[in-house]
Amino acid sequence: MRSVPGWLAGLAAATLACGAAAGTVQVTVQDTAGKPLADAVVFLESREARAQAKPVAGAEIAQRAKRFEPAVTVVTVGSSVTFPNQDTVRHQVYSFSPVKTFELKLYIGTPASPVVFDKPGIAVLGCNIHDQMAAWVVIVETPHFGRSAAGGQVSLANVPAGSYRLRVWHPGLAVGAPAADQAFTVNPNDQATVFKLAGVTP
C-alpha cells in the first residue's frame, strides 16, 4: 500500500477541520466567591484557531470625561486601534508594556496613524497628563474571544469542536499577571461552563 503524501494528508485534515461541527460556548466568569466579573476577557486557543485569526477592523479606544472608553479592548494580533480624543482637554496616551510600547503626544481629535498591536499579550494604557486614566488592550491569537457583560457571561459563537486552551483575564488581576488557563474540549453542540478566576481584587 502506498503511503499518503504529507501535503495531501494535511489538506485532508484541514478539510475535515473546516467541516467540523461548530457550536456556541457560553462562559460565565466569577471570582472565587461566586460574584460575576464584568470586563473579563475570555478566549479559546489552539493551533487551528491561531491559523484562522485575522486582524480586526474598526477597533478604537476613545477618551471621554477623562476616561478611556472602553476600559478593556480585545483585538487579534496585527490589529490597528485608533485613539480618538473626544474630550474637552488634551491627552497624551502611552503604553510602556513589553508587548507594545508607544506614545501619542498631546493631541485633540484623532491621530493620523493608528497603533498596530503586533504581539500577543496585555498592554496597559495610561495618560501622561491624567494619572487616573487607565485602560487595557488584550491581544490574542484566535478568532474565538469575547469580553464579559455585567453578569459575567461571554458567548463565543461558531467554535469548531476540538481541544483548546480556555484562557481568562481580568483587569482586577495583579499587574503583569497572565491570563489563567485550562484545557477545554468543545463539543459539537452548544455548551456552557463557569470559570472561577482567582486573584481578582475590586
Steps between C-alpha positions, in 0.01 A plus 500: 500500500639840401530758774305825476722802428537735795349797320195296400449377855523858623247614244262225606539594864434866424191407300368293787571784742313749284205266483499423873181570689502835677300627794471784748705492818360711784744577779393663827795658679483532879742575780568230757202620708263452207461868413466561123786692341431758231774596250666158519667394177432141393667327206556151363843415360614217277737452208207500260351813657834680469506426128151647460559824692495819294538866602174663607382819335364816656637462851519825694555620855356846556566751775194657658459676836864420580439128456586237240195343337495206498730426790568149364545426129571164337664477157685239299870527419564750220192711574509879476339709775412868473494732801254784436506774762137604542573686822515872574868477601813361339632154580834327458434128466785255561590139573827375646391136483747255341242382244453856371684819589373824351415862581255737336609856574247751634212515255134569437304317230623176346871431436579447132654157556335222703704281733565146374511232770724235345581270793273292726468607861357779714580869451423743780410852387527827687498877451804707591275792593227322696642229725157356588440391139569134428398246238610161373540344157501119491658370180409140413587243232153357444170605345313355799499776762266729689460738795255423779188703568378610845383148582839353417382322184688469173357316198744369242310402185596260221786330684602176323502189716844408627759545773587851617656699780232711668665820621350771720641838604359790702634852576461422870790254481843615617694713252691271266296192590434276199161368406393193698456195283380143498445223249155514342320274255240654270216263413302505175201637693454826691643489852543714808764511770591706806857623545607598854780757471727529801708802594257774395481811717217756476 
